[in-house]
XYZ file of C-alpha atoms in Angstrom:
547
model
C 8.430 -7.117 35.621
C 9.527 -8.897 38.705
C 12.192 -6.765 41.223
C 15.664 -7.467 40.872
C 16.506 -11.134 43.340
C 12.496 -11.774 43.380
C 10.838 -14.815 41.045
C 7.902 -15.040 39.352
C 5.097 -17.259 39.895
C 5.363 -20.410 39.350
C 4.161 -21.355 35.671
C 2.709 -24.674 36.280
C -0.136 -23.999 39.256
C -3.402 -24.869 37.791
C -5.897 -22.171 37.340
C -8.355 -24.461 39.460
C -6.519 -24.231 42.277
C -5.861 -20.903 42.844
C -9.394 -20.569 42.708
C -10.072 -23.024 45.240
C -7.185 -21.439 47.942
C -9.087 -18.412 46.984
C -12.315 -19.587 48.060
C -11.419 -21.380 51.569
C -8.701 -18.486 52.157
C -4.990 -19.049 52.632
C -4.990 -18.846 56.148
C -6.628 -22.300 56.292
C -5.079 -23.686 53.463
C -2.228 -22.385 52.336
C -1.194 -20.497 49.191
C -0.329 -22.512 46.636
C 2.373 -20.234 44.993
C 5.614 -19.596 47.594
C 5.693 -16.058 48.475
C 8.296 -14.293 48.174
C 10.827 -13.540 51.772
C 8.222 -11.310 54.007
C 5.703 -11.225 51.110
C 2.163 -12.123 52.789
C 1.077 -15.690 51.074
C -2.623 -13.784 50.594
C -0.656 -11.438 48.287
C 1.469 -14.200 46.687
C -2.049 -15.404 45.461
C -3.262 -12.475 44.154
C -0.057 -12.253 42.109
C -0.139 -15.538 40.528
C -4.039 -15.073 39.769
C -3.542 -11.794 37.983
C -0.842 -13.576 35.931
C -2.634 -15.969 34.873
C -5.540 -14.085 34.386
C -3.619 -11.810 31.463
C -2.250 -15.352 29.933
C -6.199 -16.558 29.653
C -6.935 -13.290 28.331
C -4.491 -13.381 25.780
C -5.608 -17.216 25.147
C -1.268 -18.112 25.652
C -0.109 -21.268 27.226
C 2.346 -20.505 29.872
C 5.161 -21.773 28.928
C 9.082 -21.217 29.996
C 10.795 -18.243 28.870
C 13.002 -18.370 25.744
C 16.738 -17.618 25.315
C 16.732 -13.938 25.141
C 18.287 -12.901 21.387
C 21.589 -11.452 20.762
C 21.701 -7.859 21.400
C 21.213 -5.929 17.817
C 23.936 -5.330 15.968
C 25.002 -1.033 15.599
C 24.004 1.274 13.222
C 26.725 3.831 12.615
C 24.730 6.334 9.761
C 23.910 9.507 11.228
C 20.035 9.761 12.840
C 17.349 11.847 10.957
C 16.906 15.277 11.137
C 13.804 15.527 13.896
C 11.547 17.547 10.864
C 12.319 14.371 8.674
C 11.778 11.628 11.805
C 8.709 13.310 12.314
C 7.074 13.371 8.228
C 8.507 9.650 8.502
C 6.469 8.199 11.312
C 3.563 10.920 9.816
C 3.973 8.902 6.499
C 4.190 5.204 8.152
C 1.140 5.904 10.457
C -1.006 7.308 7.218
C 0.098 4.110 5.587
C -0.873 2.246 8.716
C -4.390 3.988 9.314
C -5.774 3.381 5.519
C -8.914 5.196 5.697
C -10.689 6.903 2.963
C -8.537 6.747 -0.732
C -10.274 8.373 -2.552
C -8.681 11.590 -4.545
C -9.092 14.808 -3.146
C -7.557 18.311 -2.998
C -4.774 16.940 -0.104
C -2.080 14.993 -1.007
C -1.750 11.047 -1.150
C 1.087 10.644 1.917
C 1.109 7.238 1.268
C 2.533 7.661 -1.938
C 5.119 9.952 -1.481
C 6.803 7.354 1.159
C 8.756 5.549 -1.866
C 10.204 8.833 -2.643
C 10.958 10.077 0.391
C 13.010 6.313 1.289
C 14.981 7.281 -1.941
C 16.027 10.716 -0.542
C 16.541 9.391 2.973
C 18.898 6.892 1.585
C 20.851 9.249 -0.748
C 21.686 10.946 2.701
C 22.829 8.200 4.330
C 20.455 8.341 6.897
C 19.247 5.660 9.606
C 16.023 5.121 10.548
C 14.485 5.766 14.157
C 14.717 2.077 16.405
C 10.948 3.006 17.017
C 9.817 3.081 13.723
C 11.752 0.309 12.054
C 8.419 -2.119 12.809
C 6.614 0.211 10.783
C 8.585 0.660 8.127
C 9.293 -3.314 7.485
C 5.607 -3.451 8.139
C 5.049 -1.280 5.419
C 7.325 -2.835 2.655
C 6.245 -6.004 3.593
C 2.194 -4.715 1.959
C 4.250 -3.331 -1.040
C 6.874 -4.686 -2.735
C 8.192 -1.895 -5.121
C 8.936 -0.242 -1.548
C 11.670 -3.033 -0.169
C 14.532 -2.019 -1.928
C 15.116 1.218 -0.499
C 12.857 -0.139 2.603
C 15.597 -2.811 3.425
C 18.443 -0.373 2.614
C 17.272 2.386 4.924
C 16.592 -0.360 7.920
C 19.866 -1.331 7.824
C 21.502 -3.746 9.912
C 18.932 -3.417 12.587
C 16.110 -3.757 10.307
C 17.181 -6.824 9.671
C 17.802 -8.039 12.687
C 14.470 -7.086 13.523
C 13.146 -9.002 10.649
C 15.112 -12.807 11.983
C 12.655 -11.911 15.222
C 9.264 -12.299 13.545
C 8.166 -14.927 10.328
C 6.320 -11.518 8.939
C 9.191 -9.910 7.746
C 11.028 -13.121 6.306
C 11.079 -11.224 2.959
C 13.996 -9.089 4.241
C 16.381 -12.246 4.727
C 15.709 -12.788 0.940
C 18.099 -10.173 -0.220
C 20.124 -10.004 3.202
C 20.486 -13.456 4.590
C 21.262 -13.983 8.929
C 24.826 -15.256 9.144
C 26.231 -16.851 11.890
C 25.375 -13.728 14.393
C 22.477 -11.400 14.367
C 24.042 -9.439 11.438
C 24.184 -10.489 7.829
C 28.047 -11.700 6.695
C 27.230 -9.958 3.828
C 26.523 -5.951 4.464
C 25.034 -3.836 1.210
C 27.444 -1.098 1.857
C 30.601 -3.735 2.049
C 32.201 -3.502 -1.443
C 34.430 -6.499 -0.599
C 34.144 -10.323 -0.625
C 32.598 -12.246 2.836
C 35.590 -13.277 5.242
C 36.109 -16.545 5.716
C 33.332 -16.566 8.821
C 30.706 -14.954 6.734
C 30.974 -17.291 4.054
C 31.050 -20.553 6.298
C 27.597 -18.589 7.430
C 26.247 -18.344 4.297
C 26.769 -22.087 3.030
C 25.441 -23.309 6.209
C 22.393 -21.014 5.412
C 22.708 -23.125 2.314
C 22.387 -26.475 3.986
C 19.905 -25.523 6.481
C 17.790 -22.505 5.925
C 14.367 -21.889 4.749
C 13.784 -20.943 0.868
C 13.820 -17.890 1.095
C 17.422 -17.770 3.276
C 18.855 -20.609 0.687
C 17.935 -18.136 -1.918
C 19.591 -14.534 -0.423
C 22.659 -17.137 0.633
C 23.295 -18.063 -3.020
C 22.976 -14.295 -4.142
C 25.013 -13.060 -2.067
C 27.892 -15.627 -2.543
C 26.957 -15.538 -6.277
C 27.797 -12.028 -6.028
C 31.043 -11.933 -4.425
C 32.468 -15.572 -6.314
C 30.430 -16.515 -9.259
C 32.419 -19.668 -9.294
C 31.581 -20.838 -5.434
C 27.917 -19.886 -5.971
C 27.122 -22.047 -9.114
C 29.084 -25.009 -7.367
C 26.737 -24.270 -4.209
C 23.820 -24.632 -6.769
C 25.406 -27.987 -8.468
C 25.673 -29.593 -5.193
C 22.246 -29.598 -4.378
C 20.395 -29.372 -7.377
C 19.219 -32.771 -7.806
C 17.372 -33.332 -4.604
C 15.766 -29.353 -4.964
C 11.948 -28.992 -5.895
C 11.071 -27.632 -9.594
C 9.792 -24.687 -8.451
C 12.906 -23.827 -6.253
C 15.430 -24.801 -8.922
C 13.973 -22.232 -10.954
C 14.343 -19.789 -8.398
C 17.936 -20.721 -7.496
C 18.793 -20.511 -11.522
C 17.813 -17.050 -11.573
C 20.471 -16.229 -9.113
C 23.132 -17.327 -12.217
C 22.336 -13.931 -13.623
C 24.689 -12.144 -11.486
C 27.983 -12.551 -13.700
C 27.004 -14.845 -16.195
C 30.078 -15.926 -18.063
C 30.960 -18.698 -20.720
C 31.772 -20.339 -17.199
C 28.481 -21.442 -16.449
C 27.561 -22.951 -19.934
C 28.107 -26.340 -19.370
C 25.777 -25.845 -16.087
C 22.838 -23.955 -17.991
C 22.957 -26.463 -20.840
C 22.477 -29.826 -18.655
C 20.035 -27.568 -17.244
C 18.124 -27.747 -20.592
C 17.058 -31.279 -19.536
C 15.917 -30.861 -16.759
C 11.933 -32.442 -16.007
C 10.980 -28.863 -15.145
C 9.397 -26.930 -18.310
C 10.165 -23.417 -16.470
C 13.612 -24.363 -15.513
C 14.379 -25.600 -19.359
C 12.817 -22.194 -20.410
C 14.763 -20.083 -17.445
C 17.848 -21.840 -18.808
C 17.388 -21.135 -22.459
C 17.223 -17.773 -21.679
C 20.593 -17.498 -19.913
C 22.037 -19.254 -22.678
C 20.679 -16.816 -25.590
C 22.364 -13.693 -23.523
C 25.506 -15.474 -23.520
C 27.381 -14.275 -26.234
C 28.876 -17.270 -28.099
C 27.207 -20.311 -26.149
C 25.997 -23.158 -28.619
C 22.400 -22.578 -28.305
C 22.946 -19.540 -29.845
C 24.652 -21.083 -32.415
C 21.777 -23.320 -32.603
C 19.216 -21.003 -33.025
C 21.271 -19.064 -35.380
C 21.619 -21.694 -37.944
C 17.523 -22.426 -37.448
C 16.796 -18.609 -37.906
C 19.255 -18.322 -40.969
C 16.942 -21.251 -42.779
C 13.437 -19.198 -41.872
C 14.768 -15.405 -42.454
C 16.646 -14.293 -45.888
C 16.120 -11.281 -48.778
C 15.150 -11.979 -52.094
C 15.640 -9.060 -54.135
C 15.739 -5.969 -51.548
C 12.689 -7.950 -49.486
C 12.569 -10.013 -46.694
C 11.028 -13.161 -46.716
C 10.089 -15.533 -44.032
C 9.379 -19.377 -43.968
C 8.208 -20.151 -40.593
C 8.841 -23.744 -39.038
C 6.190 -26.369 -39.682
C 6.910 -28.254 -36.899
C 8.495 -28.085 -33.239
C 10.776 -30.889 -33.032
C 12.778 -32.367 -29.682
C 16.021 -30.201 -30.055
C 13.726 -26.580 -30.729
C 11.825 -27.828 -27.406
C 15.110 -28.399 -25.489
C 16.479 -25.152 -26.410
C 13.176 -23.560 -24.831
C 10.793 -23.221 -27.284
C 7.190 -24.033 -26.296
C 5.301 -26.578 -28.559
C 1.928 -25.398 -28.022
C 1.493 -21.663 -28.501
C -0.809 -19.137 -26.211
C -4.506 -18.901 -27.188
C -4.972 -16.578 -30.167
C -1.643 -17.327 -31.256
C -0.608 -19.014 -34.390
C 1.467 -22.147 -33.838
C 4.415 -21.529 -36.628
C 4.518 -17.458 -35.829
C 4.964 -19.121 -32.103
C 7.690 -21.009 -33.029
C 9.478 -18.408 -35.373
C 9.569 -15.397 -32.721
C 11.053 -18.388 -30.230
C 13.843 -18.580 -33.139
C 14.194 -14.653 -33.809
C 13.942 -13.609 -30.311
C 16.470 -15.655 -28.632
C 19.366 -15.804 -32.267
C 21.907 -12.384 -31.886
C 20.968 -9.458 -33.493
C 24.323 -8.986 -34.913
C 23.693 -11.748 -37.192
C 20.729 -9.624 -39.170
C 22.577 -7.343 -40.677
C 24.851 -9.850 -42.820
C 21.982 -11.894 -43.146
C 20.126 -9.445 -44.791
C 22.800 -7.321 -46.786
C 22.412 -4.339 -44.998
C 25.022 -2.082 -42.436
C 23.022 -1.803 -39.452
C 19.796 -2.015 -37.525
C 18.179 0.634 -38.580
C 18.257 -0.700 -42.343
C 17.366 -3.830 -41.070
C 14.410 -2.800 -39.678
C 13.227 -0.145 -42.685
C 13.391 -3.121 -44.995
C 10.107 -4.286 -46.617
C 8.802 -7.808 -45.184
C 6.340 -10.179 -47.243
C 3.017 -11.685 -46.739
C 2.457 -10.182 -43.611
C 5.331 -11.606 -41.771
C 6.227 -7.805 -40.554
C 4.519 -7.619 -37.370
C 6.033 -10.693 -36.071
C 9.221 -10.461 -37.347
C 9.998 -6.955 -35.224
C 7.701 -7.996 -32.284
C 10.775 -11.048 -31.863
C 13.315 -8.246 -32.874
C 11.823 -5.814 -30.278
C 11.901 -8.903 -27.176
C 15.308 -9.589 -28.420
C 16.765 -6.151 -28.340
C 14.984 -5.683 -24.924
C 16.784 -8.889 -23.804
C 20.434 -8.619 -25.263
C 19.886 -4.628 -24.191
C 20.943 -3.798 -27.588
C 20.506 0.102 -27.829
C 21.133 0.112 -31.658
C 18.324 -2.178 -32.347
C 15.772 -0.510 -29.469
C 16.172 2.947 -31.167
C 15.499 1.524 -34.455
C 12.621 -0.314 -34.044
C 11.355 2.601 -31.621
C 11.494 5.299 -34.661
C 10.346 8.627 -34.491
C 8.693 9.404 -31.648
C 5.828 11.433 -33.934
C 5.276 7.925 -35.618
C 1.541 6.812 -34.412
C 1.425 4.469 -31.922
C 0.119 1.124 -32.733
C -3.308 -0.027 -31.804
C -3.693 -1.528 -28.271
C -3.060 -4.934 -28.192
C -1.306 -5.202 -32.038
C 1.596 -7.390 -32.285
C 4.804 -4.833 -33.202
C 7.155 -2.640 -31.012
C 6.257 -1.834 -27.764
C 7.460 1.220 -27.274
C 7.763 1.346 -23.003
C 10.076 -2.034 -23.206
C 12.427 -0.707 -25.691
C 13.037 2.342 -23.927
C 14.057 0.911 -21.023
C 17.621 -0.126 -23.004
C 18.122 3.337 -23.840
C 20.007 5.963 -21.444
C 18.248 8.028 -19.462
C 18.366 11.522 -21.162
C 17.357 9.728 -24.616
C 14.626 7.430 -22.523
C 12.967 11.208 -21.668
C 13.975 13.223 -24.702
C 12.285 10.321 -26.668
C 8.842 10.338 -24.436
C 8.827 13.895 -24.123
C 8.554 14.440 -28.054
C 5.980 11.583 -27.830
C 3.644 13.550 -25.758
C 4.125 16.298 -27.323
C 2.917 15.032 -30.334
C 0.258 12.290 -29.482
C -1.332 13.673 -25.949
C -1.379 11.354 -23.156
C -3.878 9.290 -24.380
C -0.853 6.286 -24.897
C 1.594 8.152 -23.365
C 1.160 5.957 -19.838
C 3.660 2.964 -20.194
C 6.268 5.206 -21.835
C 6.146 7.783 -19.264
C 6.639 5.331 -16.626
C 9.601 3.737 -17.775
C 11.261 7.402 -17.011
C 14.203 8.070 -14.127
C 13.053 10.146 -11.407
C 12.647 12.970 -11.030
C 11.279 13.270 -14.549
C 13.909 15.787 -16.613
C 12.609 19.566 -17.148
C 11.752 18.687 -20.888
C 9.584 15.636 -20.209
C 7.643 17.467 -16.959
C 7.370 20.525 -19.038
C 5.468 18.049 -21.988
C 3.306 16.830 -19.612
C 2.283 19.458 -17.958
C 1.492 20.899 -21.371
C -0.715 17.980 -22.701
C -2.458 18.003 -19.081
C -3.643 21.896 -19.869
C -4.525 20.811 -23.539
C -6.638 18.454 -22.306
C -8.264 20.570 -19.680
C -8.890 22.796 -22.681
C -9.911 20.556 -25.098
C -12.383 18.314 -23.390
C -12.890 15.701 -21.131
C -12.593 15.331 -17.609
C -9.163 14.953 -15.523
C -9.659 10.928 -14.229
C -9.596 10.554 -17.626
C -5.874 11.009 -17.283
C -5.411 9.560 -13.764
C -2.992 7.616 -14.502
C -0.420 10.470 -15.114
C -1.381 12.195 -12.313
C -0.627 10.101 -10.366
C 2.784 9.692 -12.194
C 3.434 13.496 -12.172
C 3.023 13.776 -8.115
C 5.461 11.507 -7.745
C 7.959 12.723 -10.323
C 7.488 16.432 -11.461
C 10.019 18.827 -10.184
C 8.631 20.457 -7.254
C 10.001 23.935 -9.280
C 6.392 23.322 -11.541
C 4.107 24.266 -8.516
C 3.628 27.557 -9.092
C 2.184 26.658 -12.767
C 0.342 24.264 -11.712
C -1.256 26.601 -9.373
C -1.957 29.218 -11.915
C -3.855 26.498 -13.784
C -6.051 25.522 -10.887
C -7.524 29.323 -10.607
C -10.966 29.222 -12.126
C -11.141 31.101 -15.477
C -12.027 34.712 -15.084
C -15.573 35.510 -15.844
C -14.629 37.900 -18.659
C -12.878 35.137 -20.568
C -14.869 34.179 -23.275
C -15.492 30.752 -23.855
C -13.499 28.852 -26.388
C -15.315 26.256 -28.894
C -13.835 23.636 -27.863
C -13.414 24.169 -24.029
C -14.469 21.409 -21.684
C -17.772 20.520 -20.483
C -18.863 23.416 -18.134
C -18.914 20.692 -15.487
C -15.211 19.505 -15.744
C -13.761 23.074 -14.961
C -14.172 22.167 -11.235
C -12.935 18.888 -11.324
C -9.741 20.005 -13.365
C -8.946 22.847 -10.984
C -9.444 20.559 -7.807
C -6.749 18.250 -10.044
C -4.607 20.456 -10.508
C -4.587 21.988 -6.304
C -3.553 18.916 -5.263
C -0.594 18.576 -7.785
C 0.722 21.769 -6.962
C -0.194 20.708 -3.427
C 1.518 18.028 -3.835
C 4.865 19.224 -5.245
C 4.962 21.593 -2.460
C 4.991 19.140 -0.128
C 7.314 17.487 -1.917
C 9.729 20.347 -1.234
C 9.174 20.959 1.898
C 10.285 16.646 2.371
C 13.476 17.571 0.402
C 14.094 20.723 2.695
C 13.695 18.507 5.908
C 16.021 15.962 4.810
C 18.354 18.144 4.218
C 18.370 19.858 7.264
């Protein structure tokens, strides 16, 4: 940096001929920079060359200096703990360094990053300035990390993020208003001011996608009204792919209000748009496409004499493909079972149990369907209680969690999607009686639909079904899956089981019939070390942040 009252170098001497007064010397020539007052003009030379020389290296045109940005906005949350600012630039650097991934005893610190965010941010921390390019560096590789990413960086992460094209995926959720700060905070519980909304519709007008989009959400959020009418103004000069995008954002307090919106919507030349809108329409309880596909489902469901019998459509005509259902099924996929789970899934599921004589969902779903119509009629049931987050209808077609799963790839309930309607405790209770009676073996999707930190009776039925397997046979990648699940979410309290399990087996324990392969005993306790490892670690995180 130059002193304070001196100037730079001029920027537009040619390399060439500070090479040349170089060569024949300024004393004969003259430099061709002017030195600064009582600066010798040999010296003024040898500045300019080794500024240019650093530009060359760095291949950069010299060009004139830009407007400085506005200073960032403050960050009142209280700083980290030092123990917890150091694990957190220990964490972002392991992240940073990649290296060797393959499992071993040591824990995976890259993993336990999301976790730690989550913690950080239930304390109300805010991050180090140093090490908020690493952290929007590092949500910017994964995505299930920006959420709490974004929401630790705080103002000045985003800030930071209006500075370089890298990080534009922050301004998605958080758009730049008319200052370096967004109009719209997270933490703000109340509507933009006047300013910030004048901020966010010029966002509107002139941003890039990915602004337009956070812009809409966040007025969307605050006035459902203003942010559909921001939509309406624009939406017939908007590409096909970004309408979609910017129809999405209607989710956020959909109301009979927007109707009339999603149903012109219906028309529109852009298949995923017509299908995007369809689905808004069949959550919104008492909109005429869901009259519409009411009527159609009442003509291809009905009982006759205590069963259920189906009479799927024979054709698609123009109104079934306006309301969003697809003419041409996927590959493997019959054309009129296409076109009857379009019907089932998107009609209410209150209407089933008049329809079929019965008082609820559950003897809805026990009722006997013929000529093989079963599978497909529940499979729609199961995507419609999953998408009108009926809890009734999930825990019905779920069943008993000792039922037998059905075979990978079978049309029917999936079990993971229709325990994510369910609360919490009932999501685990469910999953933990699932392991407990099938293994793990099909036990992966269902145990990752769980809230973390898993609940004591779910980690205790994994843990379980880990040392049946160790005992039983095969080898622990086998299970790698849930390993992987269980560092994350176990309760740190399991370590010291975990670590009786990785001991070796004494040698005066006899050997059981059917005890793993004499090979796997090593591999199992190794597993095992580095969950217990693991959880410890995990502890020690929780005890930092707390400090």
């Amino acid at each position: 940096m130059n002193a304070p009252g001196h100037t730079a170098p001029p920027l537009d001497v040619p390399w060439d001929d500070l090479v040349t007064a170089a060569l024949i010397g300024t004393g004969r020539r003259g430099a061709p920079t002017a030195p600064r007052p009582g600066q010798d003009p040999a010296l003024a030379l040898l500045d300019a060359a080794a500024l240019h020389t650093v530009r060359r290296r760095a291949a950069a045109l010299p060009v004139a200096a830009g407007r400085r940005p506005e200073p960032a906005p403050p960050d009142p949350r209280p700083p980290l703990p030092e123990a917890a600012r150091r694990r957190l630039a220990l964490l972002l650097g392991e992240r940073a360094g990649g290296g060797d991934r393959r499992r071993t005893a040591a824990p995976d610190l890259v993993e336990l990053l999301p976790q730690w965010l989550t913690a950080a941010n239930a304390h109300g921390y805010r991050p180090p300035d140093a090490l908020l390019p690493g952290l929007l560096d590092a949500a910017r590789a994964r995505t299930d990390l920006r959420p709490e990413a974004l929401a630790f960086a705080g103002p000045r992460g985003r800030w930071l993020a209006g500075l370089n094209p890298q990080w534009a995926y922050a301004l998605r959720s958080h758009p730049p208003g008319p200052g370096a700060a967004s109009p719209v905070s997270p933490a703000s519980s109340g509507p933009p001011d006047a300013t910030g909304l004048d901020g966010l519709r010029r966002v509107w007008r002139e941003g890039l996608f990915a602004e337009r989009l956070a812009a809409l959400t966040a007025v969307r959020r605050h006035d459902a009204a203003a942010g559909r009418e921001l939509l309406a103004g624009t939406w017939a000069t908007e590409r096909a792919e970004d309408r979609q995008a910017f129809l999405g954002a209607l989710r956020d307090g959909l109301s009979p209000d927007d109707e009339p919106f999603l149903e012109a919507a219906l028309s529109d030349r852009g298949r995923s748009v017509r299908a995007l809108a369809a689905e808004l329409l069949a959550v919104l309880p008492g909109s005429a496409l869901t009259a519409r596909m009411t009527a159609r489902a009442r003509t291809c469901v009905a009982l006759d004499q205590g069963v259920v019998v189906v009479e799927a459509p024979h054709e698609c005509d123009d109104g079934m493909r306006r309301d969003g259902i697809s003419a041409k099924p996927p590959s493997g996929r019959g054309a009129r079972s296409w076109w009857l789970s379009g019907i089932v899934e998107a009609t209410p599921l209150s209407v089933w149990p008049d329809r079929l004589g019965v008082p609820g969902a559950a003897e809805a779903v026990a009722l006997p369907v013929a000529d093989g119509w079963r599978p497909d009629l529940h499979a729609a049931w199961c995507r419609a209680a999953v998408r009108q987050r009926d809890a009734a209808w999930a825990r019905a077609l779920l069943g008993p969690p000792t039922t037998p799963p059905a075979p990978e790839g079978s049309p029917g309930r999936d079990p993971a999607r229709l325990l994510t309607v369910l609360p919490a405790a009932e999501r685990a209770d469910w999953v933990a009686r699932f392991v407990a009676a099938h293994g793990l073996s099909d036990a992966f999707r269902p145990i990752g639909v769980c809230a973390v930190p898993w609940a004591e009776p779910l980690g205790r039925a994994v843990v379980d079904a880990l040392e049946i397997a160790r005992d039983t046979g095969g080898y622990p990648w086998s299970f790698s899956g849930v390993m992987g699940l269980a560092e994350r979410c176990l309760d740190p309290d399991q370590a010291d089981r975990l670590a009786v399990l990785a001991a070796p087996a004494g040698a005066d324990d006899a050997p059981r019939e059917d005890a793993a392969p004499p090979g796997a005993a090593g591999y199992w306790a190794e597993a095992f070390q580095r969950l217990a490892g693991t959880l410890r670690l995990r502890a020690v995180m929780r005890a930092e942040l707390a400090g």
